[in-house]
Tab-separated table of C-alpha atoms in Angstrom:
chain	number	residue	atom	x	y	z
A	1	MET	CA	-170.242	61.573	-139.906
A	2	LEU	CA	-167.645	64.290	-140.233
A	3	ARG	CA	-167.157	65.811	-143.574
A	4	LYS	CA	-163.745	66.446	-144.943
A	5	PRO	CA	-163.098	70.094	-145.857
A	6	LEU	CA	-162.998	70.766	-149.563
A	7	PRO	CA	-159.662	71.280	-151.087
A	8	VAL	CA	-158.803	74.929	-151.625
A	9	LEU	CA	-158.882	74.559	-155.411
A	10	ALA	CA	-162.395	72.980	-155.282
A	11	LEU	CA	-163.636	75.746	-153.010
A	12	ALA	CA	-162.390	78.441	-155.349
A	13	LEU	CA	-164.076	76.718	-158.283
A	14	ALA	CA	-167.375	76.517	-156.399
A	15	VAL	CA	-167.294	80.240	-155.667
A	16	THR	CA	-166.644	81.034	-159.319
A	17	LEU	CA	-169.492	78.874	-160.567
A	18	THR	CA	-171.958	80.326	-158.034
A	19	GLY	CA	-171.163	83.839	-159.131
A	20	CYS	CA	-171.772	82.994	-162.781
A	21	ALA	CA	-175.149	81.521	-161.966
A	22	ALA	CA	-176.231	84.765	-160.272
A	23	GLY	CA	-175.237	86.792	-163.356
A	24	ALA	CA	-172.583	88.902	-161.559
A	25	ALA	CA	-169.015	88.855	-163.113
A	26	PHE	CA	-166.415	88.211	-160.481
A	27	THR	CA	-162.624	87.962	-160.928
A	28	ALA	CA	-160.322	87.030	-158.125
A	29	GLU	CA	-157.027	89.036	-158.215
A	30	VAL	CA	-153.966	87.318	-156.877
A	31	PRO	CA	-151.492	89.840	-155.452
A	32	SER	CA	-148.108	89.695	-157.142
A	33	ALA	CA	-145.151	88.716	-155.019
A	34	ALA	CA	-142.962	91.620	-153.761
A	35	PRO	CA	-139.567	91.790	-155.499
A	36	ALA	CA	-136.862	90.088	-153.527
A	37	THR	CA	-134.356	92.444	-151.924
A	38	PRO	CA	-130.877	91.511	-153.192
A	39	SER	CA	-128.426	90.607	-150.471
A	40	PRO	CA	-125.524	93.031	-150.211
A	41	THR	CA	-122.339	91.889	-152.045
A	42	ALA	CA	-119.091	92.414	-150.188
A	43	THR	CA	-116.542	94.519	-152.115
A	44	PRO	CA	-113.382	92.431	-152.526
A	45	GLU	CA	-110.220	93.840	-151.048
A	46	PRO	CA	-107.816	94.978	-153.780
A	47	THR	CA	-104.850	92.694	-154.186
A	48	PRO	CA	-101.812	94.605	-152.921
A	49	THR	CA	-99.042	95.181	-155.444
A	50	PRO	CA	-96.038	93.098	-154.422
A	51	PRO	CA	-92.896	95.092	-153.632
A	52	THR	CA	-90.330	95.736	-156.342
A	53	VAL	CA	-86.944	94.264	-155.422
A	54	ALA	CA	-83.820	95.173	-157.395
A	55	THR	CA	-80.061	94.753	-157.046
A	56	LEU	CA	-77.294	97.316	-157.483
A	57	ALA	CA	-73.711	96.071	-157.837
A	58	VAL	CA	-70.937	98.406	-156.659
A	59	CYS	CA	-67.223	97.911	-157.344
A	60	GLY	CA	-64.097	99.856	-156.453
A	61	ASP	CA	-61.450	101.845	-158.311
A	62	VAL	CA	-60.768	100.790	-161.907
A	63	MET	CA	-57.095	101.594	-162.485
A	64	SER	CA	-54.783	100.647	-165.339
A	65	HIS	CA	-51.211	100.981	-164.190
A	66	MET	CA	-48.801	100.062	-166.958
A	67	PRO	CA	-48.323	96.430	-165.837
A	68	VAL	CA	-52.121	96.018	-166.149
A	69	THR	CA	-52.203	97.813	-169.503
A	70	ARG	CA	-49.452	95.580	-170.853
A	71	ASP	CA	-51.277	92.518	-169.546
A	72	ALA	CA	-54.409	93.599	-171.413
A	73	TRP	CA	-52.587	93.589	-174.767
A	74	ASP	CA	-53.628	90.564	-176.845
A	75	GLU	CA	-50.838	90.032	-179.332
A	76	SER	CA	-52.726	87.387	-181.306
A	77	GLN	CA	-55.620	89.749	-182.038
A	78	GLY	CA	-53.726	93.018	-181.959
A	79	ILE	CA	-56.136	94.562	-179.470
A	80	TYR	CA	-56.379	95.470	-175.795
A	81	ASP	CA	-58.632	93.079	-173.915
A	82	TYR	CA	-59.160	93.546	-170.164
A	83	THR	CA	-61.827	90.882	-169.766
A	84	PRO	CA	-59.487	88.058	-168.630
A	85	ILE	CA	-58.303	90.297	-165.791
A	86	PHE	CA	-61.701	90.814	-164.167
A	87	GLU	CA	-63.653	87.852	-165.548
A	88	GLN	CA	-64.250	86.298	-162.107
A	89	ALA	CA	-66.236	89.368	-161.076
A	90	ARG	CA	-68.718	88.756	-163.895
A	91	PRO	CA	-71.347	86.833	-161.850
A	92	TYR	CA	-71.671	89.754	-159.430
A	93	VAL	CA	-71.604	92.533	-162.023
A	94	GLU	CA	-73.603	90.895	-164.782
A	95	GLY	CA	-75.990	89.284	-162.320
A	96	ALA	CA	-77.193	92.599	-160.856
A	97	ASP	CA	-79.915	94.803	-162.303
A	98	TYR	CA	-77.428	97.687	-162.484
A	99	ALA	CA	-73.688	98.002	-161.807
A	100	VAL	CA	-71.397	100.963	-161.065
A	101	ALA	CA	-67.703	101.618	-160.376
A	102	ASN	CA	-65.129	104.418	-160.193
A	103	LEU	CA	-63.079	104.868	-163.392
A	104	GLU	CA	-59.796	106.247	-162.085
A	105	THR	CA	-57.944	106.839	-165.324
A	106	THR	CA	-58.376	108.751	-168.573
A	107	LEU	CA	-59.114	106.919	-171.818
A	108	SER	CA	-57.758	107.411	-175.315
A	109	THR	CA	-57.954	105.666	-178.673
A	110	GLU	CA	-54.288	106.510	-179.219
A	111	GLY	CA	-51.113	106.011	-177.210
A	112	PRO	CA	-48.647	106.349	-175.844
A	113	TYR	CA	-50.342	104.969	-172.768
A	114	SER	CA	-49.164	105.667	-169.248
A	115	GLY	CA	-49.852	104.839	-165.623
A	116	TYR	CA	-49.174	106.762	-162.450
A	117	PRO	CA	-48.879	109.726	-161.999
A	118	ALA	CA	-50.637	110.837	-165.211
A	119	PHE	CA	-52.917	108.060	-166.439
A	120	ARG	CA	-53.852	107.436	-170.059
A	121	SER	CA	-55.366	104.033	-170.791
A	122	PRO	CA	-56.746	102.314	-173.906
A	123	ALA	CA	-60.318	103.255	-174.756
A	124	ALA	CA	-60.976	99.513	-175.104
A	125	LEU	CA	-61.268	99.427	-171.310
A	126	ALA	CA	-64.656	101.166	-171.595
A	127	GLY	CA	-66.039	98.519	-173.934
A	128	ASP	CA	-64.722	95.700	-171.764
A	129	LEU	CA	-66.324	97.182	-168.648
A	130	LYS	CA	-69.617	97.433	-170.501
A	131	GLU	CA	-69.289	93.855	-171.755
A	132	LEU	CA	-68.700	92.668	-168.191
A	133	GLY	CA	-72.042	94.190	-167.195
A	134	PHE	CA	-71.288	97.664	-165.871
A	135	ASP	CA	-73.789	100.437	-166.580
A	136	LEU	CA	-72.340	103.631	-165.062
A	137	MET	CA	-68.921	105.032	-164.123
A	138	LEU	CA	-67.932	107.785	-161.719
A	139	THR	CA	-65.500	109.961	-163.700
A	140	ALA	CA	-64.889	112.649	-161.064
A	141	ASN	CA	-61.661	111.757	-159.253
A	142	ASN	CA	-58.187	113.096	-158.603
A	143	HIS	CA	-56.900	111.738	-161.947
A	144	CYS	CA	-59.675	113.040	-164.219
A	145	LEU	CA	-57.525	115.988	-165.418
A	146	ASP	CA	-54.295	113.997	-165.771
A	147	ARG	CA	-54.391	114.707	-169.526
A	148	GLY	CA	-56.095	118.063	-169.359
A	149	TYR	CA	-59.501	118.989	-170.636
A	150	SER	CA	-58.966	117.109	-173.905
A	151	GLY	CA	-58.198	113.947	-171.945
A	152	LEU	CA	-61.353	114.452	-169.883
A	153	THR	CA	-63.555	114.795	-172.984
A	154	ALA	CA	-61.817	111.877	-174.745
A	155	THR	CA	-62.713	109.737	-171.720
A	156	LEU	CA	-66.352	110.758	-171.946
A	157	ASP	CA	-66.346	110.043	-175.695
A	158	ALA	CA	-64.979	106.551	-175.061
A	159	LEU	CA	-67.644	105.859	-172.436
A	160	ASP	CA	-70.397	107.187	-174.682
A	161	GLY	CA	-69.127	105.032	-177.525
A	162	ALA	CA	-69.281	101.958	-175.291
A	163	GLY	CA	-72.772	102.789	-174.041
A	164	LEU	CA	-71.614	103.465	-170.484
A	165	ALA	CA	-73.312	106.234	-168.520
A	166	HIS	CA	-71.163	108.553	-166.397
A	167	VAL	CA	-71.434	111.172	-163.662
A	168	GLY	CA	-69.050	113.759	-162.235
A	169	THR	CA	-67.311	115.258	-165.289
A	170	TYR	CA	-68.843	117.183	-168.159
A	171	ALA	CA	-67.921	118.158	-171.710
A	172	SER	CA	-70.154	121.225	-171.833
A	173	GLU	CA	-71.770	123.790	-169.598
A	174	GLU	CA	-75.190	122.462	-170.614
A	175	GLU	CA	-74.316	118.980	-169.368
A	176	ALA	CA	-72.931	120.336	-166.113
A	177	ALA	CA	-76.120	122.317	-165.531
A	178	ASN	CA	-77.984	119.000	-165.300
A	179	PRO	CA	-75.651	116.851	-163.182
A	180	VAL	CA	-78.222	114.234	-162.195
A	181	TYR	CA	-78.271	110.948	-164.088
A	182	LEU	CA	-81.590	109.133	-163.629
A	183	ALA	CA	-81.300	105.354	-164.031
A	184	ASP	CA	-83.815	102.517	-164.045
A	185	VAL	CA	-82.441	99.947	-161.612
A	186	GLY	CA	-84.678	96.917	-162.001
A	187	GLY	CA	-87.840	99.022	-161.936
A	188	ILE	CA	-86.578	101.379	-159.228
A	189	GLN	CA	-85.651	104.920	-160.267
A	190	VAL	CA	-82.263	105.967	-158.871
A	191	ALA	CA	-80.822	109.466	-159.332
A	192	PHE	CA	-76.999	109.438	-159.465
A	193	LEU	CA	-74.630	112.311	-158.650
A	194	GLY	CA	-70.817	112.261	-158.679
A	195	TYR	CA	-68.069	114.288	-156.933
A	196	THR	CA	-64.359	114.385	-156.166
A	197	TYR	CA	-62.434	116.084	-153.371
A	198	GLY	CA	-59.843	117.495	-155.807
A	199	THR	CA	-57.753	117.031	-158.945
A	200	ASN	CA	-54.212	116.432	-157.652
A	201	GLY	CA	-53.474	120.142	-157.652
A	202	ILE	CA	-54.437	120.637	-161.300
A	203	PRO	CA	-56.676	123.712	-161.595
A	204	LEU	CA	-59.931	123.533	-163.496
A	205	PRO	CA	-59.463	124.666	-167.116
A	206	LYS	CA	-60.021	128.395	-167.517
A	207	GLY	CA	-63.460	129.026	-168.918
A	208	LYS	CA	-64.364	125.386	-168.340
A	209	GLU	CA	-64.734	125.379	-164.583
A	210	TYR	CA	-67.883	123.313	-165.068
A	211	ALA	CA	-65.851	120.298	-166.254
A	212	VAL	CA	-65.363	118.605	-162.861
A	213	SER	CA	-67.870	118.255	-160.040
A	214	LEU	CA	-66.007	119.119	-156.822
A	215	PHE	CA	-67.362	118.923	-153.289
A	216	ASN	CA	-64.650	121.155	-151.768
A	217	THR	CA	-64.294	124.878	-152.402
A	218	ASP	CA	-60.591	124.651	-151.474
A	219	TYR	CA	-59.837	121.797	-153.862
A	220	LEU	CA	-56.323	123.100	-154.611
A	221	THR	CA	-55.233	123.670	-151.019
A	222	HIS	CA	-56.597	122.319	-147.749
A	223	LEU	CA	-59.371	120.062	-149.093
A	224	SER	CA	-61.417	120.685	-145.992
A	225	THR	CA	-64.194	123.171	-146.824
A	226	PRO	CA	-67.350	121.577	-148.240
A	227	ASP	CA	-69.170	123.408	-151.019
A	228	THR	CA	-72.471	123.191	-149.175
A	229	ASP	CA	-74.281	125.493	-151.616
A	230	LYS	CA	-73.445	123.236	-154.561
A	231	LEU	CA	-74.197	119.997	-152.747
A	232	GLU	CA	-77.518	121.255	-151.431
A	233	ALA	CA	-78.540	122.637	-154.834
A	234	ASP	CA	-77.617	119.417	-156.661
A	235	LEU	CA	-79.495	117.269	-154.175
A	236	ALA	CA	-82.519	119.557	-154.385
A	237	ALA	CA	-82.438	119.102	-158.172
A	238	ALA	CA	-82.276	115.341	-157.694
A	239	ARG	CA	-85.217	115.394	-155.269
A	240	ALA	CA	-87.232	117.455	-157.744
A	241	LEU	CA	-87.083	114.541	-160.197
A	242	GLU	CA	-88.947	112.473	-157.571
A	243	PRO	CA	-86.771	109.356	-157.871
A	244	ASP	CA	-87.183	106.389	-155.588
A	245	LEU	CA	-83.607	106.766	-154.313
A	246	ILE	CA	-80.673	109.182	-154.631
A	247	ALA	CA	-77.138	107.746	-154.896
A	248	VAL	CA	-74.024	109.894	-154.529
A	249	MET	CA	-70.755	108.450	-155.855
A	250	ILE	CA	-67.858	110.267	-154.239
A	251	HIS	CA	-64.043	110.321	-154.337
A	252	TRP	CA	-62.785	111.120	-150.834
A	253	GLY	CA	-60.763	110.123	-147.783
A	254	VAL	CA	-57.089	109.365	-147.164
A	255	GLU	CA	-55.205	106.876	-149.300
A	256	TYR	CA	-54.179	103.545	-147.716
A	257	GLN	CA	-56.242	104.150	-144.552
A	258	THR	CA	-58.643	101.322	-143.693
A	259	LYS	CA	-60.858	103.565	-141.551
A	260	GLN	CA	-62.878	106.557	-142.644
A	261	ASN	CA	-61.999	109.928	-141.133
A	262	SER	CA	-64.279	112.489	-139.485
A	263	TYR	CA	-64.447	114.635	-142.625
A	264	GLN	CA	-65.847	111.734	-144.635
A	265	GLU	CA	-68.477	111.270	-141.949
A	266	THR	CA	-69.290	114.996	-142.012
A	267	ILE	CA	-69.756	114.938	-145.785
A	268	ALA	CA	-71.795	111.730	-145.611
A	269	ASP	CA	-74.144	113.259	-143.035
A	270	LEU	CA	-74.508	116.417	-145.135
A	271	LEU	CA	-75.423	114.352	-148.197
A	272	ILE	CA	-77.893	112.157	-146.324
A	273	SER	CA	-79.521	115.136	-144.616
A	274	HIS	CA	-80.306	116.612	-148.048
A	275	GLY	CA	-81.737	113.484	-149.606
A	276	ALA	CA	-78.981	110.976	-150.409
A	277	ASN	CA	-80.011	107.399	-149.659
A	278	LEU	CA	-76.745	105.836	-150.861
A	279	VAL	CA	-73.232	107.260	-150.508
A	280	LEU	CA	-70.744	105.156	-152.480
A	281	GLY	CA	-67.129	106.154	-151.924
A	282	GLY	CA	-63.695	105.403	-153.299
A	283	HIS	CA	-60.086	106.675	-153.516
A	284	SER	CA	-58.370	105.047	-150.546
A	285	HIS	CA	-57.245	102.041	-152.695
A	286	VAL	CA	-57.861	99.823	-149.675
A	287	PRO	CA	-61.127	98.675	-148.108
A	288	GLN	CA	-62.945	100.940	-145.667
A	289	PRO	CA	-66.122	100.170	-143.667
A	290	MET	CA	-69.742	100.309	-144.729
A	291	GLU	CA	-72.555	101.347	-142.429
A	292	GLU	CA	-75.957	103.008	-142.119
A	293	ARG	CA	-76.060	106.550	-140.720
A	294	THR	CA	-79.132	108.394	-139.394
A	295	VAL	CA	-79.383	112.187	-139.366
A	296	THR	CA	-82.003	114.938	-139.291
A	297	GLY	CA	-82.987	115.910	-142.819
A	298	TRP	CA	-83.512	119.290	-144.455
A	299	ASP	CA	-87.237	118.865	-143.781
A	300	GLY	CA	-86.797	118.096	-140.064
A	301	ALA	CA	-87.507	114.392	-140.543
A	302	GLU	CA	-85.134	111.626	-139.540
A	303	ARG	CA	-83.288	110.156	-142.526
A	304	THR	CA	-81.140	107.033	-142.829
A	305	GLY	CA	-78.580	106.442	-145.556
A	306	PHE	CA	-76.281	103.575	-146.483
A	307	VAL	CA	-72.593	104.537	-146.729
A	308	CYS	CA	-69.792	102.509	-148.272
A	309	TYR	CA	-66.625	104.515	-147.600
A	310	SER	CA	-64.425	102.526	-150.009
A	311	LEU	CA	-64.208	99.120	-151.638
A	312	GLY	CA	-60.521	99.574	-152.467
A	313	ASN	CA	-59.174	98.875	-155.950
A	314	PHE	CA	-61.261	96.869	-158.386
A	315	ILE	CA	-58.228	96.350	-160.626
A	316	SER	CA	-54.700	97.737	-160.252
A	317	SER	CA	-51.099	96.609	-159.889
A	318	GLN	CA	-50.372	98.498	-156.678
A	319	VAL	CA	-48.187	96.674	-154.157
A	320	ASP	CA	-48.930	98.570	-150.926
A	321	PRO	CA	-50.610	96.485	-148.199
A	322	LEU	CA	-54.273	95.652	-148.936
A	323	THR	CA	-54.275	97.462	-152.314
A	324	ASP	CA	-54.893	94.000	-153.805
A	325	THR	CA	-57.912	93.322	-151.563
A	326	THR	CA	-61.429	94.336	-152.585
A	327	ALA	CA	-65.028	93.142	-152.833
A	328	ALA	CA	-67.944	93.179	-155.236
A	329	LEU	CA	-70.846	94.649	-153.259
A	330	THR	CA	-74.490	93.915	-154.063
A	331	LEU	CA	-77.199	96.104	-152.524
A	332	GLU	CA	-80.795	94.914	-152.316
A	333	LEU	CA	-83.259	97.755	-152.954
A	334	THR	CA	-86.961	97.300	-152.141
A	335	LYS	CA	-89.871	99.566	-153.068
A	336	ASP	CA	-93.059	99.196	-151.015
A	337	HIS	CA	-95.892	100.223	-153.364
A	338	GLY	CA	-98.277	100.650	-150.452
A	339	THR	CA	-96.213	103.317	-148.719
A	340	GLY	CA	-94.223	104.449	-151.771
A	341	GLU	CA	-91.046	104.081	-149.702
A	342	THR	CA	-87.869	102.565	-151.135
A	343	THR	CA	-85.098	101.341	-148.833
A	344	VAL	CA	-81.911	99.289	-148.715
A	345	THR	CA	-83.182	96.000	-147.327
A	346	GLY	CA	-79.895	94.123	-147.323
A	347	TRP	CA	-76.485	93.684	-148.864
A	348	THR	CA	-73.927	91.039	-149.645
A	349	TYR	CA	-70.359	91.202	-150.863
A	350	ALA	CA	-67.901	88.793	-152.452
A	351	PRO	CA	-64.300	89.196	-151.206
A	352	MET	CA	-61.797	89.312	-154.057
A	353	LEU	CA	-58.032	89.483	-154.475
A	354	MET	CA	-55.890	90.823	-157.329
A	355	VAL	CA	-53.248	88.192	-158.079
A	356	ARG	CA	-50.609	87.490	-160.710
A	357	ARG	CA	-51.821	84.522	-162.731
A	358	ASP	CA	-48.394	83.090	-163.474
A	359	GLY	CA	-46.244	84.686	-160.798
A	360	THR	CA	-44.765	87.311	-163.106
A	361	GLU	CA	-44.983	91.074	-162.733
A	362	ARG	CA	-47.358	91.609	-165.633
A	363	VAL	CA	-50.090	88.974	-165.725
A	364	PHE	CA	-52.974	89.784	-163.401
A	365	THR	CA	-56.416	88.544	-162.520
A	366	LEU	CA	-59.078	89.495	-160.003
A	367	THR	CA	-59.838	86.306	-158.092
A	368	ASP	CA	-62.986	85.425	-156.160
A	369	THR	CA	-61.732	84.213	-152.796
A	370	SER	CA	-64.392	81.488	-152.715
A	371	VAL	CA	-63.165	79.932	-155.975
A	372	LEU	CA	-59.697	78.397	-155.897
A	373	PRO	CA	-57.812	78.673	-159.200
A	374	ALA	CA	-56.834	75.378	-160.763
A	375	GLY	CA	-53.529	74.206	-159.396
A	376	ALA	CA	-53.451	76.838	-156.651
A	377	ASP	CA	-50.599	76.308	-154.235
A	378	GLN	CA	-50.934	76.655	-150.491
A	379	ALA	CA	-49.420	80.141	-150.502
A	380	LEU	CA	-52.195	81.403	-152.786
A	381	VAL	CA	-54.853	79.601	-150.756
A	382	ASP	CA	-53.534	81.329	-147.644
A	383	ARG	CA	-53.618	84.730	-149.374
A	384	LEU	CA	-57.194	84.216	-150.505
A	385	GLU	CA	-58.287	83.201	-147.022
A	386	GLU	CA	-56.475	86.200	-145.546
A	387	ALA	CA	-58.162	88.566	-148.024
A	388	ALA	CA	-61.590	87.183	-147.156
A	389	GLU	CA	-60.915	87.585	-143.434
A	390	THR	CA	-59.667	91.160	-143.972
A	391	CYS	CA	-62.902	92.009	-145.773
A	392	ARG	CA	-64.955	90.585	-142.903
A	393	GLU	CA	-62.936	92.577	-140.379
A	394	ILE	CA	-63.404	95.852	-142.281
A	395	PHE	CA	-66.800	95.471	-143.956
A	396	GLY	CA	-68.504	93.251	-141.390
A	397	PRO	CA	-70.526	90.104	-142.169
A	398	GLU	CA	-70.631	89.068	-145.823
A	399	SER	CA	-74.439	89.197	-145.845
A	400	ILE	CA	-76.828	91.598	-144.098
A	401	SER	CA	-80.609	91.412	-144.430
């Protein structure tokens, strides 16, 4: 008969008992288990920071010819109020992270007020522009010395009082020595500079040559020699601040021409080659094209900049062809936190038309061509459609991405 083997536990017990009977102490040591080797833990990939996307609204020349100034007078309140004139632009200005325009007049708290050729407009215009949503004005233009140095400083005082930033003219040598205005545009740092081609033949005030930022050395004569030393130095100062983008607002070109000239292109290329990412122009009082230009930079690298040669008049009462046609431009700016690069990733514009609200010579409004005024007759509808088509012909498609 086969015997079953003893269980292991019984066998161990038998060995222990046998040892005790023989008088020899015996202890069985059980080896401890080796520590388990932990399995390697994969390091999680860091979550990339999403890009920062911001919008910059750009509008054209803000002018207050006397018909516009008279229209702004609110008899019931005894104040000047420009907001009804440009109210339809509010969604585009107020809706952007930051908004800029060219202020082509001087401002004063006291009259008498005047239009062309020597502008003096109510200081209330500054507050109304701020209330609409604007953040910064270019003050360097051919009308900035219409009322002399005192008119220039009164304009800056009015803007400061309204909380509007400004570039291009300066009340002191200290301010002019630091011409760059650094703005936070929806989380993107943009350095602004401002220039004009000239001052309508008015010389810079003696001892106050710093007051106006000019991009021509021959600003009283031929208007054709760029001040390359100044432009390069200013752009180097802007680059030293390490902004995400550099924007140059500039007063240039030929009035009433719907195409930029070769000198504008030369200046644009010079600005882009020394660091400008945006070149935002005005002065022609009519629309001019917008485009991207690529040049070789100061560092030998290829650089691309967005150029808007002119948006025409934002508000005015001019009657020359297309001086009533404009657009509110919105630029999309995107910062890639992985590469640190910030670029213009698209733009849209809203065609607009300056019209007389009641058919008279003095009551004006800036009208969005996509929104028909109540009771609009066919003639106005036709004008709005024509303005929108003109913008598409000059600016290109209404949306680029």
